[in-house]
Amino acid sequence: MTNFIHKIEYYLPEKTVDCFELDKSKPHWHVQNSLPKTGIRYLHRASNDETTLQIAYKAASKVLENISEDSLPDTLIVCTQTPDQLLPHVSACLQHELGLPASTKCFDISLGCSGYSYGLSIAYGYMAAGIAQRVLFVTVDNYSKIIAPDNKAAYIIFSDGSAATILDKPAQNPIFKFGTDGSRCKSIICNNSAIGVMTGRDSETSIAAPDFQMDGYSVFQFTVKTIPQQIAQLATDADVDMADIDLFIFHQASRKVLEAIGKKLKIPENKLIIDLYEVGNTTSSSIPIAIKRAEESGKLKRGDKIMLFGFGIGLSWSGLVMNY
């Protein structure tokens, strides 16, 4: 039986921030008091000169190790909201760095925390239509470059990182679900980014630095009110009882968010992955990293029925039910 997810590898920068130590440099933040809510102690930070492309390459090159030339992916999709440039697309540069053939189909998608399931659906659609035989899907973000050091709400949550997933056409079709509430699109926003920062600018005025902002309360309210019912509807669409799902792997937003969702849906603790302590919130990479770490720890096994679900920037959501 062919598995949809053939292989996952990930990369987290070696440089880490210990949230316990932040209490010494930023005592007014009271970070240790936030730990029960965030669930995060260690954050990963790319070096100042480490690019999104380099972070993506670290995971992608690892996942391609021991893959024979005739088994290489014919399609490369990159999901990121922190590209090094607006153009060219990251996937084109990554294709060159990986030495993939010129026939490789390459494109980027711009999504955050819901990006993994979206990318899986695109890859599945390409394979179902016969456009692709094997897909390399890379999620990557370099958030430390857009989060100000004094932005507590974001600084103690987000980590830089990437994940690379090799996908094959599955024997059993996954069931997907998507949604967007664009009326809340500015709840998570990076001001002074892309070409908007240039529009109408006086040539004598300096360009402001990117400024990531998140309305944490608004996002939390959206998540706990909207996402549980969407998860329940996905199970209904997939014609599966929630009790029959072996493992729930959601976007690793924060411990408080995941526990709130689990409580509303009455998901047993042993079936809900919460893996933030050593990793942090890696946006679109959080689900594949959690999958890989769950498999390594023995919590996830081949043949398990799993639900993946992401939610965040947009504000958007996406998920799927599949056999691992």
PDB file of N, CA, C and O in Angstrom, residues 183-214:
ATOM      1  N   SER A 183     -12.613  38.601   7.027  1.00  0.00           N
ATOM      2  CA  SER A 183     -12.982  39.807   7.768  1.00  0.00           C
ATOM      3  C   SER A 183     -12.022  40.051   8.928  1.00  0.00           C
ATOM      4  O   SER A 183     -11.944  41.159   9.457  1.00  0.00           O
ATOM      5  N   ARG A 184     -11.286  38.999   9.313  1.00  0.00           N
ATOM      6  CA  ARG A 184     -10.333  39.127  10.423  1.00  0.00           C
ATOM      7  C   ARG A 184      -8.894  39.088   9.900  1.00  0.00           C
ATOM      8  O   ARG A 184      -7.972  38.745  10.641  1.00  0.00           O
ATOM      9  N   CYS A 185      -8.705  39.434   8.636  1.00  0.00           N
ATOM     10  CA  CYS A 185      -7.389  39.243   8.014  1.00  0.00           C
ATOM     11  C   CYS A 185      -6.277  40.039   8.687  1.00  0.00           C
ATOM     12  O   CYS A 185      -5.108  39.654   8.625  1.00  0.00           O
ATOM     13  N   LYS A 186      -6.619  41.134   9.361  1.00  0.00           N
ATOM     14  CA  LYS A 186      -5.582  41.954   9.985  1.00  0.00           C
ATOM     15  C   LYS A 186      -5.299  41.560  11.431  1.00  0.00           C
ATOM     16  O   LYS A 186      -4.531  42.238  12.120  1.00  0.00           O
ATOM     17  N   SER A 187      -5.892  40.448  11.883  1.00  0.00           N
ATOM     18  CA  SER A 187      -5.620  39.984  13.242  1.00  0.00           C
ATOM     19  C   SER A 187      -4.175  39.526  13.391  1.00  0.00           C
ATOM     20  O   SER A 187      -3.599  39.595  14.478  1.00  0.00           O
ATOM     21  N   ILE A 188      -3.604  39.008  12.306  1.00  0.00           N
ATOM     22  CA  ILE A 188      -2.176  38.673  12.260  1.00  0.00           C
ATOM     23  C   ILE A 188      -1.646  39.302  10.983  1.00  0.00           C
ATOM     24  O   ILE A 188      -2.063  38.935   9.879  1.00  0.00           O
ATOM     25  N   ILE A 189      -0.750  40.259  11.118  1.00  0.00           N
ATOM     26  CA  ILE A 189      -0.328  41.029   9.950  1.00  0.00           C
ATOM     27  C   ILE A 189       1.136  41.439  10.087  1.00  0.00           C
ATOM     28  O   ILE A 189       1.623  41.664  11.201  1.00  0.00           O
ATOM     29  N   CYS A 190       1.819  41.514   8.960  1.00  0.00           N
ATOM     30  CA  CYS A 190       3.175  42.064   8.950  1.00  0.00           C
ATOM     31  C   CYS A 190       3.120  43.376   8.169  1.00  0.00           C
ATOM     32  O   CYS A 190       3.038  43.382   6.934  1.00  0.00           O
ATOM     33  N   ASN A 191       3.124  44.482   8.907  1.00  0.00           N
ATOM     34  CA  ASN A 191       3.128  45.798   8.271  1.00  0.00           C
ATOM     35  C   ASN A 191       4.499  46.083   7.659  1.00  0.00           C
ATOM     36  O   ASN A 191       5.500  45.452   8.007  1.00  0.00           O
ATOM     37  N   ASN A 192       4.534  47.028   6.747  1.00  0.00           N
ATOM     38  CA  ASN A 192       5.786  47.451   6.107  1.00  0.00           C
ATOM     39  C   ASN A 192       6.477  46.304   5.375  1.00  0.00           C
ATOM     40  O   ASN A 192       7.693  46.154   5.431  1.00  0.00           O
ATOM     41  N   SER A 193       5.677  45.454   4.742  1.00  0.00           N
ATOM     42  CA  SER A 193       6.260  44.340   3.992  1.00  0.00           C
ATOM     43  C   SER A 193       5.728  44.355   2.566  1.00  0.00           C
ATOM     44  O   SER A 193       4.723  44.988   2.260  1.00  0.00           O
ATOM     45  N   ALA A 194       6.427  43.654   1.655  1.00  0.00           N
ATOM     46  CA  ALA A 194       6.055  43.576   0.246  1.00  0.00           C
ATOM     47  C   ALA A 194       5.993  44.979  -0.369  1.00  0.00           C
ATOM     48  O   ALA A 194       6.569  45.928   0.150  1.00  0.00           O
ATOM     49  N   ILE A 195       5.291  45.120  -1.473  1.00  0.00           N
ATOM     50  CA  ILE A 195       5.351  46.392  -2.198  1.00  0.00           C
ATOM     51  C   ILE A 195       4.473  47.470  -1.574  1.00  0.00           C
ATOM     52  O   ILE A 195       4.583  48.634  -1.931  1.00  0.00           O
ATOM     53  N   GLY A 196       3.607  47.079  -0.627  1.00  0.00           N
ATOM     54  CA  GLY A 196       2.774  48.065   0.036  1.00  0.00           C
ATOM     55  C   GLY A 196       3.583  49.144   0.729  1.00  0.00           C
ATOM     56  O   GLY A 196       3.162  50.293   0.827  1.00  0.00           O
ATOM     57  N   VAL A 197       4.769  48.785   1.197  1.00  0.00           N
ATOM     58  CA  VAL A 197       5.617  49.740   1.903  1.00  0.00           C
ATOM     59  C   VAL A 197       6.128  50.827   0.966  1.00  0.00           C
ATOM     60  O   VAL A 197       6.520  51.915   1.399  1.00  0.00           O
ATOM     61  N   MET A 198       6.103  50.552  -0.346  1.00  0.00           N
ATOM     62  CA  MET A 198       6.583  51.517  -1.339  1.00  0.00           C
ATOM     63  C   MET A 198       5.464  52.390  -1.896  1.00  0.00           C
ATOM     64  O   MET A 198       5.724  53.461  -2.453  1.00  0.00           O
ATOM     65  N   THR A 199       4.225  51.943  -1.773  1.00  0.00           N
ATOM     66  CA  THR A 199       3.113  52.632  -2.415  1.00  0.00           C
ATOM     67  C   THR A 199       2.924  54.041  -1.841  1.00  0.00           C
ATOM     68  O   THR A 199       2.713  54.221  -0.646  1.00  0.00           O
ATOM     69  N   GLY A 200       3.008  55.032  -2.709  1.00  0.00           N
ATOM     70  CA  GLY A 200       2.805  56.416  -2.305  1.00  0.00           C
ATOM     71  C   GLY A 200       3.902  56.977  -1.414  1.00  0.00           C
ATOM     72  O   GLY A 200       3.737  58.040  -0.820  1.00  0.00           O
ATOM     73  N   ARG A 201       5.024  56.276  -1.334  1.00  0.00           N
ATOM     74  CA  ARG A 201       6.093  56.732  -0.435  1.00  0.00           C
ATOM     75  C   ARG A 201       6.849  57.913  -1.022  1.00  0.00           C
ATOM     76  O   ARG A 201       7.207  57.920  -2.192  1.00  0.00           O
ATOM     77  N   ASP A 202       7.104  58.906  -0.185  1.00  0.00           N
ATOM     78  CA  ASP A 202       7.949  60.021  -0.571  1.00  0.00           C
ATOM     79  C   ASP A 202       9.386  59.522  -0.690  1.00  0.00           C
ATOM     80  O   ASP A 202       9.877  58.817   0.188  1.00  0.00           O
ATOM     81  N   SER A 203      10.041  59.876  -1.758  1.00  0.00           N
ATOM     82  CA  SER A 203      11.403  59.378  -1.997  1.00  0.00           C
ATOM     83  C   SER A 203      12.375  59.805  -0.906  1.00  0.00           C
ATOM     84  O   SER A 203      13.435  59.200  -0.739  1.00  0.00           O
ATOM     85  N   GLU A 204      12.032  60.830  -0.145  1.00  0.00           N
ATOM     86  CA  GLU A 204      12.912  61.304   0.922  1.00  0.00           C
ATOM     87  C   GLU A 204      12.671  60.582   2.246  1.00  0.00           C
ATOM     88  O   GLU A 204      13.424  60.744   3.190  1.00  0.00           O
ATOM     89  N   THR A 205      11.603  59.783   2.285  1.00  0.00           N
ATOM     90  CA  THR A 205      11.247  59.095   3.522  1.00  0.00           C
ATOM     91  C   THR A 205      11.889  57.713   3.567  1.00  0.00           C
ATOM     92  O   THR A 205      11.817  56.960   2.593  1.00  0.00           O
ATOM     93  N   SER A 206      12.502  57.389   4.684  1.00  0.00           N
ATOM     94  CA  SER A 206      13.145  56.080   4.804  1.00  0.00           C
ATOM     95  C   SER A 206      12.096  54.977   4.858  1.00  0.00           C
ATOM     96  O   SER A 206      10.953  55.203   5.268  1.00  0.00           O
ATOM     97  N   ILE A 207      12.503  53.780   4.424  1.00  0.00           N
ATOM     98  CA  ILE A 207      11.595  52.627   4.419  1.00  0.00           C
ATOM     99  C   ILE A 207      11.578  52.003   5.809  1.00  0.00           C
ATOM    100  O   ILE A 207      12.621  51.664   6.368  1.00  0.00           O
ATOM    101  N   ALA A 208      10.388  51.840   6.357  1.00  0.00           N
ATOM    102  CA  ALA A 208      10.254  51.256   7.688  1.00  0.00           C
ATOM    103  C   ALA A 208      10.550  49.762   7.654  1.00  0.00           C
ATOM    104  O   ALA A 208      10.361  49.095   6.633  1.00  0.00           O
ATOM    105  N   ALA A 209      11.011  49.240   8.782  1.00  0.00           N
ATOM    106  CA  ALA A 209      11.306  47.811   8.879  1.00  0.00           C
ATOM    107  C   ALA A 209      10.003  47.013   8.973  1.00  0.00           C
ATOM    108  O   ALA A 209       8.980  47.525   9.426  1.00  0.00           O
ATOM    109  N   PRO A 210      10.018  45.753   8.523  1.00  0.00           N
ATOM    110  CA  PRO A 210       8.835  44.902   8.678  1.00  0.00           C
ATOM    111  C   PRO A 210       8.402  44.853  10.134  1.00  0.00           C
ATOM    112  O   PRO A 210       9.244  44.846  11.044  1.00  0.00           O
ATOM    113  N   ASP A 211       7.094  44.826  10.360  1.00  0.00           N
ATOM    114  CA  ASP A 211       6.565  44.920  11.712  1.00  0.00           C
ATOM    115  C   ASP A 211       5.439  43.903  11.883  1.00  0.00           C
ATOM    116  O   ASP A 211       4.297  44.153  11.505  1.00  0.00           O
ATOM    117  N   PHE A 212       5.763  42.742  12.471  1.00  0.00           N
ATOM    118  CA  PHE A 212       4.784  41.685  12.696  1.00  0.00           C
ATOM    119  C   PHE A 212       3.919  42.029  13.903  1.00  0.00           C
ATOM    120  O   PHE A 212       4.434  42.356  14.970  1.00  0.00           O
ATOM    121  N   GLN A 213       2.606  41.952  13.727  1.00  0.00           N
ATOM    122  CA  GLN A 213       1.694  42.241  14.815  1.00  0.00           C
ATOM    123  C   GLN A 213       0.608  41.166  14.888  1.00  0.00           C
ATOM    124  O   GLN A 213       0.127  40.693  13.855  1.00  0.00           O
ATOM    125  N   MET A 214       0.238  40.782  16.085  1.00  0.00           N
ATOM    126  CA  MET A 214      -0.794  39.765  16.286  1.00  0.00           C
ATOM    127  C   MET A 214      -1.703  40.183  17.425  1.00  0.00           C
ATOM    128  O   MET A 214      -1.239  40.511  18.514  1.00  0.00           O
TER     129      MET A 214
END
